[in-house]
XYZ file of C-alpha atoms in Angstrom:
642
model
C -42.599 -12.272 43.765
C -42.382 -11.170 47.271
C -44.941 -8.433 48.362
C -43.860 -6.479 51.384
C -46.923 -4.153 52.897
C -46.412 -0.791 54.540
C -48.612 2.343 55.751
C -49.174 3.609 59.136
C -50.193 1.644 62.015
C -54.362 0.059 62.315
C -54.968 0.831 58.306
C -55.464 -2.816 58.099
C -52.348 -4.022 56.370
C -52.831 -7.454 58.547
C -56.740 -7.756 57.634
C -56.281 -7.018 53.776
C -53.539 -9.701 53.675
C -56.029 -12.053 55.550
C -58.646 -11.225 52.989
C -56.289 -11.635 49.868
C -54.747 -15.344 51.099
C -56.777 -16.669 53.914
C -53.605 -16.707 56.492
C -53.334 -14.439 59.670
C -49.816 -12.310 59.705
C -50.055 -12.406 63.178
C -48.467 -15.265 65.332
C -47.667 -13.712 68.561
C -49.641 -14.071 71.440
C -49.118 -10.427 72.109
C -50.388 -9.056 68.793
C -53.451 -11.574 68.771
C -53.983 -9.929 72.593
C -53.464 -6.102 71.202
C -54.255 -6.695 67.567
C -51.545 -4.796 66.675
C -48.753 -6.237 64.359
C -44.575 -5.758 66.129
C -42.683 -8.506 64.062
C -43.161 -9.097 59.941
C -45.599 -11.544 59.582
C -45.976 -14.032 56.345
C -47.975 -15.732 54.026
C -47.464 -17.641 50.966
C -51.373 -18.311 48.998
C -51.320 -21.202 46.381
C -51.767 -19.119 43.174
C -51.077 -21.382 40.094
C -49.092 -23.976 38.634
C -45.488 -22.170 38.317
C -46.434 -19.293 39.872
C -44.584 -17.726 43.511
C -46.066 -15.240 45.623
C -45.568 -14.239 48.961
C -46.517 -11.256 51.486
C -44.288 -10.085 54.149
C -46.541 -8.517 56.502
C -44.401 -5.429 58.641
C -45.525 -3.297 61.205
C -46.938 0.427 60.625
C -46.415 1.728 64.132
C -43.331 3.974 64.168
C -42.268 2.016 67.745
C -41.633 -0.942 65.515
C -40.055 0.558 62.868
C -37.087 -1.425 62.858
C -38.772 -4.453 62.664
C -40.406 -2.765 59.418
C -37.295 -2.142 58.020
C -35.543 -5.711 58.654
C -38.916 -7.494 57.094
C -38.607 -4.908 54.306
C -35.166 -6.510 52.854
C -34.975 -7.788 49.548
C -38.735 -7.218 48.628
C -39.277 -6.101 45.528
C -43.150 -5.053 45.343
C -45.058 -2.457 47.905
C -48.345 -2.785 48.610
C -49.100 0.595 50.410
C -52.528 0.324 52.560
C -54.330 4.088 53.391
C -57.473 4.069 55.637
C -59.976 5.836 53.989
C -61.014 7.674 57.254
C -57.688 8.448 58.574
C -56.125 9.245 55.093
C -52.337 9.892 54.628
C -50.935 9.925 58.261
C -47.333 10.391 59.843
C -46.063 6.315 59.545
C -47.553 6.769 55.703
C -45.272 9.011 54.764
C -42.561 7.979 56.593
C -43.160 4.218 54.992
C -43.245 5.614 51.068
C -40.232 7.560 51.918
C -38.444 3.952 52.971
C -39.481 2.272 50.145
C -37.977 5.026 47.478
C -34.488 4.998 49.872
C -34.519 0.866 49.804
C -34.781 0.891 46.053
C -38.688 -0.655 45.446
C -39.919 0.939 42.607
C -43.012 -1.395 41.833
C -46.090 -1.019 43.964
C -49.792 -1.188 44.665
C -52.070 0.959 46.551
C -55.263 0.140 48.644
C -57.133 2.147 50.360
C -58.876 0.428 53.065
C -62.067 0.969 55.327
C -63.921 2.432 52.459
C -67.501 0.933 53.848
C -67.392 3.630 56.624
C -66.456 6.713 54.476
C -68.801 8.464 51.413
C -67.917 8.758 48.089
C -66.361 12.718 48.474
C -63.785 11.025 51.348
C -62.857 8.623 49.126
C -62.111 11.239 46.437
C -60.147 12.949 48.946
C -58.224 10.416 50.129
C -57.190 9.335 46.904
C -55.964 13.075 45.765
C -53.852 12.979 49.083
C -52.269 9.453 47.737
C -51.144 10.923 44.420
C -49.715 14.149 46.266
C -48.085 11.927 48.165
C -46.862 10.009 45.250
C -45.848 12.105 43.016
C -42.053 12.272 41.828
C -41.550 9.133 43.753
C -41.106 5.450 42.037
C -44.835 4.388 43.139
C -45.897 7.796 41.385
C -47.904 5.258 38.624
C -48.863 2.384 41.043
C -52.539 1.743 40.525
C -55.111 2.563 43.196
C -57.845 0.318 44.759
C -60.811 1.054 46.830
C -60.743 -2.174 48.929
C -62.981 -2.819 52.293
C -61.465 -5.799 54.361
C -65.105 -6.370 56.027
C -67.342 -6.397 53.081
C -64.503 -8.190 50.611
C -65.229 -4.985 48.210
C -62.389 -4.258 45.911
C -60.590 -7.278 47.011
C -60.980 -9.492 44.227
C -59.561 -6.581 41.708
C -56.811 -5.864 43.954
C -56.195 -10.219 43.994
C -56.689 -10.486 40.177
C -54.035 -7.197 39.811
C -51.566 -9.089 42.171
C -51.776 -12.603 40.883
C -50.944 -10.726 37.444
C -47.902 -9.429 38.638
C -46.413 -12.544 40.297
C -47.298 -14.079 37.105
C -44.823 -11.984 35.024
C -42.325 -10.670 37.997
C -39.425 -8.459 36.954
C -36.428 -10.111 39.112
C -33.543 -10.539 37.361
C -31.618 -13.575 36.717
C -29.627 -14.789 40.187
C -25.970 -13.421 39.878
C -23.303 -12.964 42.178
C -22.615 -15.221 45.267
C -25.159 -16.613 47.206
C -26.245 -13.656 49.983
C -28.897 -13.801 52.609
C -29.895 -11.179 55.382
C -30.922 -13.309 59.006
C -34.528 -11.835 59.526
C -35.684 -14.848 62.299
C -33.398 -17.151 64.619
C -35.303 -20.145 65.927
C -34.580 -23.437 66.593
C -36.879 -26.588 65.975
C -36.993 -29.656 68.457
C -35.500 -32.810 66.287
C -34.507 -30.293 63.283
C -32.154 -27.842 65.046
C -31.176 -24.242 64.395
C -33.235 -22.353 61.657
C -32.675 -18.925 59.896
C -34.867 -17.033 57.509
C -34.273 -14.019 55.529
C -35.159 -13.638 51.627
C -32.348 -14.154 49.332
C -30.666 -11.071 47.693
C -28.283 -12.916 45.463
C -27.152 -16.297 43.905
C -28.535 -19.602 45.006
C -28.635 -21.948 47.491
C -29.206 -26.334 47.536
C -29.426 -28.696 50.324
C -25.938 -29.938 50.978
C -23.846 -26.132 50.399
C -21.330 -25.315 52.499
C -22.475 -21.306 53.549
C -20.371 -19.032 55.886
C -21.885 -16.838 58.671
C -21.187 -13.626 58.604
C -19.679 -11.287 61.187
C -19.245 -14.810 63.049
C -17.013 -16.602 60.629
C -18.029 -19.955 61.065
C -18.739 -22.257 58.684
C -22.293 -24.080 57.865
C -24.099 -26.837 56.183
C -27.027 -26.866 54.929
C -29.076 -29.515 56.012
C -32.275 -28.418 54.782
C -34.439 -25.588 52.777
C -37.900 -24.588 52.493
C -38.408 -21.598 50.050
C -42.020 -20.008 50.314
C -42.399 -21.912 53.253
C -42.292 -25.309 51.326
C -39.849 -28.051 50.979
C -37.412 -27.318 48.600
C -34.307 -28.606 46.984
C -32.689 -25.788 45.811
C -33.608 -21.376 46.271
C -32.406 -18.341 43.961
C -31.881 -14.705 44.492
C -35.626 -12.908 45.939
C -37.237 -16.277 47.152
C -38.111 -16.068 51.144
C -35.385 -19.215 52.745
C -35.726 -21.034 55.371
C -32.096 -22.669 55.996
C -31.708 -25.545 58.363
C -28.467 -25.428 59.457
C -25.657 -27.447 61.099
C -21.915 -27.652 61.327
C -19.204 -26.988 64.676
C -19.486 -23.614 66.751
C -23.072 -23.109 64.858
C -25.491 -22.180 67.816
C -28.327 -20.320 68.495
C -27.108 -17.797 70.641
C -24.438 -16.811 68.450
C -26.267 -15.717 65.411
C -28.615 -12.596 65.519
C -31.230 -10.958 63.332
C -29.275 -8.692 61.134
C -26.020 -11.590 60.621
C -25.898 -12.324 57.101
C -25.653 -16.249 55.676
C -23.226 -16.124 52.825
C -21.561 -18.550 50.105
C -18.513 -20.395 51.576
C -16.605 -18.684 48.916
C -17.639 -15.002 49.608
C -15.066 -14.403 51.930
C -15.419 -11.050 53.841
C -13.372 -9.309 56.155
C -14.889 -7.841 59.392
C -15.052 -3.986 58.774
C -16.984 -1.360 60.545
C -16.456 0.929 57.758
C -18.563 1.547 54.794
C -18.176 3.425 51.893
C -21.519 4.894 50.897
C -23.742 6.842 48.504
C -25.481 8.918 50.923
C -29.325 10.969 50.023
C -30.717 12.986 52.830
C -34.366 13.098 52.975
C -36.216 16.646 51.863
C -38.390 16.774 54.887
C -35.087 16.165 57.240
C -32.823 18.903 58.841
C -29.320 19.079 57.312
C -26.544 16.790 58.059
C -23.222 17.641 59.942
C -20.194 15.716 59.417
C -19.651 12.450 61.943
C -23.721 12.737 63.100
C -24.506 9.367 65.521
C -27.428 7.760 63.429
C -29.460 4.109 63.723
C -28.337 2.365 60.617
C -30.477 -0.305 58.731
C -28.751 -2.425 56.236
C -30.859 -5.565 55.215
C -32.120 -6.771 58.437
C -29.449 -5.505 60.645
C -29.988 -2.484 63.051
C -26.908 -0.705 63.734
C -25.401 2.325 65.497
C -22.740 4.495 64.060
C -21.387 7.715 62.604
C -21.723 9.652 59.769
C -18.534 10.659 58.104
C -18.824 13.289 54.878
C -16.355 12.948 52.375
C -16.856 15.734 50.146
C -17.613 18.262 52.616
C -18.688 19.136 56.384
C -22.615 19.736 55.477
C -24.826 17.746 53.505
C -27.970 19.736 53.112
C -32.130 18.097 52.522
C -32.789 16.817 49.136
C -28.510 16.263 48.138
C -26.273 13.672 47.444
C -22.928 13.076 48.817
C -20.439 10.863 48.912
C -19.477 9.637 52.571
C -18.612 6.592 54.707
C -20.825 5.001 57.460
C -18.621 4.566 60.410
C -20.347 1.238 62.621
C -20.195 0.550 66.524
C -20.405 -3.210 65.055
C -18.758 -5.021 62.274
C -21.042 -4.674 59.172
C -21.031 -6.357 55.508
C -22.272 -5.003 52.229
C -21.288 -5.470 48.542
C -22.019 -2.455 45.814
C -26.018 -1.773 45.498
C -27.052 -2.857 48.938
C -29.662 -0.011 50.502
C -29.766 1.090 53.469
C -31.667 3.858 56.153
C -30.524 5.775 58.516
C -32.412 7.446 61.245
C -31.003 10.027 63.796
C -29.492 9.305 67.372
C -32.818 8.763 68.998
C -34.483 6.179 66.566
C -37.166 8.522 66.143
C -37.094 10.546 62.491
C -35.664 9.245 59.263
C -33.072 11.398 58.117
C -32.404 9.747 54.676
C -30.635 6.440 53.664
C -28.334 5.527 49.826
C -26.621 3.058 48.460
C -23.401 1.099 49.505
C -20.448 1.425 47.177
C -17.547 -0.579 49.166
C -17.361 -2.666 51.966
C -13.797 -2.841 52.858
C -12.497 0.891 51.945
C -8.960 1.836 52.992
C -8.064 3.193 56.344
C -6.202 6.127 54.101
C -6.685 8.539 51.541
C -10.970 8.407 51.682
C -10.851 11.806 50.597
C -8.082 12.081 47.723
C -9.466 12.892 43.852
C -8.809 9.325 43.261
C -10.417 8.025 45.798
C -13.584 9.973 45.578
C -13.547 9.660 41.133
C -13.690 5.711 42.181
C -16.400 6.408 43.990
C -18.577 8.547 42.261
C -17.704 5.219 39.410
C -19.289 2.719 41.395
C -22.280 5.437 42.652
C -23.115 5.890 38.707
C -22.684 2.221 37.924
C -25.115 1.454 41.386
C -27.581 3.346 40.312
C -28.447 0.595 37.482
C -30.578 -2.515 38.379
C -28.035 -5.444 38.979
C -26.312 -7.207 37.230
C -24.105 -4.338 36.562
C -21.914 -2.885 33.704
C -18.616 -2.773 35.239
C -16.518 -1.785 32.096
C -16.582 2.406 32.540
C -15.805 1.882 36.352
C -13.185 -0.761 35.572
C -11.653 1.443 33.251
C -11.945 4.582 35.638
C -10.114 2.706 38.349
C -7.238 1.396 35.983
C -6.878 4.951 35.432
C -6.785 5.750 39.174
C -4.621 3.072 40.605
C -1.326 2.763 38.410
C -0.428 0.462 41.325
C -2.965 -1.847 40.304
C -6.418 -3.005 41.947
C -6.391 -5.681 44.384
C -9.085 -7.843 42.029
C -10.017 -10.452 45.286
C -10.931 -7.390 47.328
C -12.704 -6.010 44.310
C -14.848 -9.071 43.900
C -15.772 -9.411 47.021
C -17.214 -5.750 47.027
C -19.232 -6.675 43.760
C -20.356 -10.395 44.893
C -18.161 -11.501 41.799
C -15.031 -13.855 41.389
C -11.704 -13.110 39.777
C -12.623 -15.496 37.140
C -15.395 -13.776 36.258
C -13.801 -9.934 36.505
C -10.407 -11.364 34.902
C -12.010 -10.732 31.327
C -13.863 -7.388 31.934
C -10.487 -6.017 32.756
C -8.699 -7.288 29.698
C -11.602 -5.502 28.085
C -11.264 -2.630 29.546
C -7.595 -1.826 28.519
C -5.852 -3.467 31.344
C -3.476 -6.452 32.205
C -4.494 -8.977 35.128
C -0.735 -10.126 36.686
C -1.754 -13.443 38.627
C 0.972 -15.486 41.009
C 1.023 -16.789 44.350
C -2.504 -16.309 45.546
C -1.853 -12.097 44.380
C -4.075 -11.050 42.030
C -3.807 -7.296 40.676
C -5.176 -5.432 37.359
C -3.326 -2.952 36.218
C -3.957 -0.765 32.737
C -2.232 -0.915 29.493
C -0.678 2.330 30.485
C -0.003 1.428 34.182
C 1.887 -1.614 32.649
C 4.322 0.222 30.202
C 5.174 2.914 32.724
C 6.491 0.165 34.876
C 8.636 -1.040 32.485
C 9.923 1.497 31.254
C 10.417 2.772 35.662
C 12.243 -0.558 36.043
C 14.614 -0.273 33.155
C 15.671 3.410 34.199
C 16.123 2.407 37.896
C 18.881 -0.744 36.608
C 20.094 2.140 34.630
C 20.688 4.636 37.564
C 21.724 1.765 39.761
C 24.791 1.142 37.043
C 25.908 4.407 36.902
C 26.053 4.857 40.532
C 27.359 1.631 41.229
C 29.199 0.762 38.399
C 31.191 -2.301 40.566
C 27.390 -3.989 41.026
C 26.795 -6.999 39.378
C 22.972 -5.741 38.857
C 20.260 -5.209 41.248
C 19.063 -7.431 43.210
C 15.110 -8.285 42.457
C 14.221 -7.242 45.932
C 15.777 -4.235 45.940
C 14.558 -3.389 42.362
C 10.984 -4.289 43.217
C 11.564 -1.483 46.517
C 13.009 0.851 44.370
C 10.550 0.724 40.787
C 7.145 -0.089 42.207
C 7.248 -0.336 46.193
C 3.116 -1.202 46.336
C 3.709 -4.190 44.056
C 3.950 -7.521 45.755
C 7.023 -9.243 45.579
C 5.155 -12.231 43.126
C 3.681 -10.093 41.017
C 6.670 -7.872 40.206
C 8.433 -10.503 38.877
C 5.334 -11.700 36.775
C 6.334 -7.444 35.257
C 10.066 -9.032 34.896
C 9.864 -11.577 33.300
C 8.732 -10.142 29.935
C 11.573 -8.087 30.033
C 14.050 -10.619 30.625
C 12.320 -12.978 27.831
C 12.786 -9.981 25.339
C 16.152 -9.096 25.682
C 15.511 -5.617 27.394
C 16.977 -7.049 30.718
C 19.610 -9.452 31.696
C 19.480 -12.050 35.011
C 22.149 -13.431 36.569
C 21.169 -15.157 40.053
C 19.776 -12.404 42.195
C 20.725 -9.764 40.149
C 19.353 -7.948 36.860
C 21.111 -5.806 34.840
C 20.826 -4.163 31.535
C 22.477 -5.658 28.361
C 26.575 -6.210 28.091
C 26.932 -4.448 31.357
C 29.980 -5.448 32.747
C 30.784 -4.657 36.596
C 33.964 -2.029 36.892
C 35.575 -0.644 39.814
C 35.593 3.282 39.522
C 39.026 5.141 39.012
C 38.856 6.438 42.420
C 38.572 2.453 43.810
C 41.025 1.017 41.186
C 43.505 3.033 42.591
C 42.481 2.425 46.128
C 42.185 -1.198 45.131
C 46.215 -1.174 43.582
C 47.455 -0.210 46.965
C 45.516 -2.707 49.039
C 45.948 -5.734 47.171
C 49.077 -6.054 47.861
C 48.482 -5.590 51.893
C 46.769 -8.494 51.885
C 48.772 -10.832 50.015
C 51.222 -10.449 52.607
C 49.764 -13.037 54.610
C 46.986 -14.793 52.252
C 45.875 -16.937 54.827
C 45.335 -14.634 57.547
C 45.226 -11.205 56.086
C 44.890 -7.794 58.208
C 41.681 -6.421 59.199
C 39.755 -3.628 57.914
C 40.570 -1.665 60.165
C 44.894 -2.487 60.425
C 44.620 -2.298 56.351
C 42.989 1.271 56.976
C 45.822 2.333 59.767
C 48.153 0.816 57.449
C 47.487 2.995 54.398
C 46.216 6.190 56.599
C 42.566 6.124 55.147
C 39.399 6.269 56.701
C 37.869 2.809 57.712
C 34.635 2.847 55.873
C 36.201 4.322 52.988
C 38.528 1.268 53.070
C 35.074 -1.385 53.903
C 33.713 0.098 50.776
C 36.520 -0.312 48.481
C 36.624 -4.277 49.506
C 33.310 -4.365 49.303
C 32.984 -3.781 45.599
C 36.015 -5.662 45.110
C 33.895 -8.613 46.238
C 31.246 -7.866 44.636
C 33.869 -8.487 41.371
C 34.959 -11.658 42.703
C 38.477 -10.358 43.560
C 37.971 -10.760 47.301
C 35.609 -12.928 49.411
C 34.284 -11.935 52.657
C 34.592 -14.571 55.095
C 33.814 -12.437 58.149
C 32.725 -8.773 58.667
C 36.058 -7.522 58.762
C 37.927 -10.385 57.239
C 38.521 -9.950 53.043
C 40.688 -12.399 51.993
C 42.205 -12.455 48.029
C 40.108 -14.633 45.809
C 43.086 -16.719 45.176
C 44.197 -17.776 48.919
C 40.257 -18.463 48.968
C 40.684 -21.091 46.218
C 44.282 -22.482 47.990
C 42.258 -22.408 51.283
C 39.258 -24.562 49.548
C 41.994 -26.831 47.967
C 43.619 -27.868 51.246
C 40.216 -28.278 53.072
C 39.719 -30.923 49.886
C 43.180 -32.666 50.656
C 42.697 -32.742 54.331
C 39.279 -34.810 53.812
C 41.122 -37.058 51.295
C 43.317 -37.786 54.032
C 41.724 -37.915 56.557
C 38.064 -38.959 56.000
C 37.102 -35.700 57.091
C 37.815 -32.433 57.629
C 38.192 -31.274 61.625
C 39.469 -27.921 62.656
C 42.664 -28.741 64.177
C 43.992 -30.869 61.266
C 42.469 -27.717 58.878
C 44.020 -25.020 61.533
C 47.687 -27.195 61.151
C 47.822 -27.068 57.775
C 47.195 -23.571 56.879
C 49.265 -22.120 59.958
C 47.190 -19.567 61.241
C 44.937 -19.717 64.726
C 42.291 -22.419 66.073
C 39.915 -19.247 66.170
C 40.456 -18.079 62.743
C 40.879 -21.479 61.327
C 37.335 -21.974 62.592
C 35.675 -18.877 60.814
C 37.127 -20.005 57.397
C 35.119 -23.432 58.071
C 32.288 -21.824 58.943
C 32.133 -19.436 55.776
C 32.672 -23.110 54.061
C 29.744 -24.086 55.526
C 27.806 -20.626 54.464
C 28.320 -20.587 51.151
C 27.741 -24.324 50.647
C 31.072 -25.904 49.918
C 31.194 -27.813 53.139
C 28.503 -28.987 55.375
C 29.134 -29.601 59.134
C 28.543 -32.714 60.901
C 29.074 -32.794 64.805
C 32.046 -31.497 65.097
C 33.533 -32.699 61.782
C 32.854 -31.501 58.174
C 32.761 -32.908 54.579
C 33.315 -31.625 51.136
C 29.420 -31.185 49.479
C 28.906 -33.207 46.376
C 27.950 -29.484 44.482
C 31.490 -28.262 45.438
C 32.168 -24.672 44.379
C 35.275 -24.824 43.504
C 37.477 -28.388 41.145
């Protein structure tokens, strides 16, 4: 159980802490000199066999609030301190107010310095501490009267502790391994250290980790959890990580980086899609407000962006997105404050719903219904249900849900989201590294999309073989990868509903047909270009020939070829199907004869020009029947045509 402190600044947070373990907080020269406490101090008392406690020590004055707030990540029990004689003061307030934003809902109260205040103070003290308390998480936390000089109280306060660490209420590790840098320092002989506590998964000696906005991979070389040697930490233990590995250097990781699992790969945003709450004692909130930003242990600067309105007024909720100076990373459930544009006042803080939102669309219904899913499903203790906001966003998306983006918001895997989805009335599609759910619903609509459009596409283009997959994947579902489209066309295929053939899918016993208007057209070309099989007239001399328009003409041969009646050998050269074949044949004898086939041989038999002798080769070569070597060319073993 890790026990973070906080009240306002010389209540004697440090000296109680002393008192309870026997260790000092303070290591810096300058707070021994000032006996004040800037960074989070901590200590780790033996308590029993089996049993883990520790203390993070923070600061109360309101200079070093930031340092409060980065020591305050990932504890999970307050122990609020109240001088007797000063009572509830500014940093007091401010401090309970942190602890309800950052999600600590277990606590302990002491009021301090009792030995130089009477009984009535005491009384009065304690009144303003359940004021203060009330309607907030720590509303029940039990009080102590506790005097750091005289060790009065103490021992309850211990025995009340111990108790707790003894029965703590963390749940079990889930999710990737997750860790928010608190402390950068480097060791002579050992080499770079970070520390942070642990808010998810678990770590051993030996695992490969991945820093985080730097993007360079780690080893971990050793571990110390609680500040003792350790094989292995979970989710909520204080880490120390000794780490090594290329590129990993002091002065590239700060306070605030994060150390995560090699295989929680996450992109480098500075957007974040957020749960905002804005604090009853703060002034109301206009859209794209500059505000500090504390997420774990990082301090950042940024915007506030509103996305269901322009206002967001004290005491309310709203869903909005936390626009950062500085790359940032968060999965669903991570807390955060923000403070306004000086540093100076809280303004309120919430809970971070998705760490890689779209640059597009923030503020659609969709968007915002997905949302308001994950803000309903956050507000749970982790690990959480997923299956009504799985289901809500299969409803949302019909174009599926990206499901590696997706886990990597929730600190999941595919594997592990794969069944919730089939659960929740949906279809995972898996292929090539793509990996999309889509619902039951989603699914058939395709389907049934995909059949109409090969329907459509016949009737307007009744000479097509088909459509071509591409195509059909542009026209039926354009925001479906290529891979997974097919993994929707196969089914169809299997069950009869479609027919392939090569790039092209069509529906049942169609059967490719010129239209009336092109049969006729194609009745007075044919015989145009039989004239001279081997070296018919162009497009364009066929269209000057027969006094019609040249792309009317290019279409017509088009679909011819499309039948097989006509290949295209150039862009304006159709030649009959048949002279194609009788071409193909004499490129066959000429090899026979001659070992190989080389364009003036191949131009001399077929009597037509070195030029156009050399473009039917080359269409050879195209569409596989020949292959070229130097300057000579052989028959393929797959020939096309026997």
């Amino acid at each position: 159980m890790i026990v973070g402190t906080a009240g306002h600044v010389d209540h004697g947070k440090t000296a109680l802490i002393q008192q309870l373990t026997g260790i000092d907080t303070d290591r810096l020269k300058e707070e021994k000199a000032r006996g004040l406490t800037i960074e989070a101090g901590f200590a780790y008392p033996e308590v029993a066999e089996g049993i883990e406690l520790g203390f993070v020590d923070v600061p109360g004055h309101h200079r070093f609030l930031h340092n409060m707030l980065a020591g305050s990540a990932g504890i999970d029990t307050a122990l609020l301190v109240v001088a007797a004689d000063d009572g509830v003061m500014p940093q007091t307030i401010e401090h309970v107010q942190i602890l309800g934003l950052l999600g600590v809902d277990r606590g302990v109260v002491a009021v301090t310095k009792i030995d130089r205040v009477d009984e009535p103070r005491r009384q009065e003290v304690r009144r303003e501490i359940t004021s203060l308390l009330a309607g907030t998480p720590l509303a029940k936390a039990p009080l102590y009267d506790v005097s750091s000089h005289s060790g009065e109280g103490v021992e309850a306060l211990r025995d009340t502790l111990w108790a707790q660490a003894a029965h703590p209420h963390a749940s079990s590790p889930h999710g990737h391994f997750r860790l928010s840098v608190d402390r950068v320092f480097a060791l002579p002989g050992a080499g770079l250290i970070v520390t942070g506590t642990a808010l998810s998964g678990c770590i051993a000696k030996g695992d490969q980790v991945r820093l985080v906005p730097d993007g360079h991979k780690a080893r971990v070389r050793q571990l110390r959890r609680q500040h003792r040697e350790s094989e292995q930490a979970r989710q909520g233990d204080r880490v120390a990580l000794n780490l090594a590995g290329a590129g990993v250097e002091r002065d590239r990781i700060r306070r605030g980086d994060w150390v995560v699992a090699e295989s929680l790969e996450t992109p480098s945003i500075k957007r974040l899609d957020v749960q905002l709450r804005l604090l009853a004692s703060a002034a109301p909130l206009k859209h794209w407000t500059p505000v500090h930003i504390h997420l774990g242990a990082a301090h950042l600067m940024g915007r506030v962006s509103l996305l269901e309105g322009q206002r967001l007024e004290p005491g309310n909720n709203m869903l909005g997105q936390l626009v950062c100076d500085t790359p940032v990373h968060a999965c669903l459930g991570d807390r955060f404050v923000i403070r306004d544009h000086s540093g100076h006042i809280t303004l309120g803080g919430g809970i971070a719903l998705d760490g890689d939102p779209p640059r597009r669309g923030q503020r659609t219904p969709g968007r915002l219904a997905w949302l308001a899913a994950l803000a309903e499903c956050a507000s749970a203790a982790p690990p959480y249900d997923l299956h009504e906001p799985l289901r809500a966003a299969l409803d949302l998306h019909p174009d599926g849900l990206d499901l590696h983006a997706m886990a990597r918001n929730l600190n999941s895997s595919v594997e592990e989201l794969t069944p919730l989805v089939e659960s929740s009335a949906g279809q995972v599609l898996t292929a090539e590294g793509e990996v999309r759910a889509l619902s039951w619903a989603a699914v058939e609509s395709l389907r049934v999309r995909i059949t109409q459009v090969v329907a459509d596409n016949h009737e307007s283009e009744p000479a097509m073989l088909g459509t071509e997959r591409e195509r059909l994947n542009r026209q039926a579902a354009p925001r479906l990868p290529a891979p997974l489209f097919r993994c929707l066309l196969k089914p169809l295929i299997e069950a009869g509903q479609l027919d392939s053939s090569g790039p092209f899918i069509s529906l049942p016993g169609h059967r490719a047909a010129l239209s009336d208007h092109d049969e006729a057209l194609w009745q007075r070309l044919e015989p145009l270009l039989a004239e001279a099989p081997f070296q018919p007239p162009r497009v364009r001399d066929l269209a000057a020939t027969s006094g019609l328009d040249e792309q009317r003409v290019r279409q017509a041969l088009t679909a011819c070829a499309r039948l097989g009646r006509l290949y295209q050998v150039r862009k304006d050269h159709f030649y009959l199907a048949s002279a194609t074949h009788e071409l193909a044949n004499i490129a066959r004898e000429v090899m026979e004869e001659h070992g190989a086939i080389r364009s003036a041989e191949f131009r001399d038999r077929i009597g037509t020009g070195r030029k156009l002798a050399i473009h039917i080769l080359e269409f050879f070569d195209r569409i596989g029947f020949t292959r070229r070597v130097r300057d000579e060319r052989c028959i393929r073993r797959t020939a096309l045509w026997n």
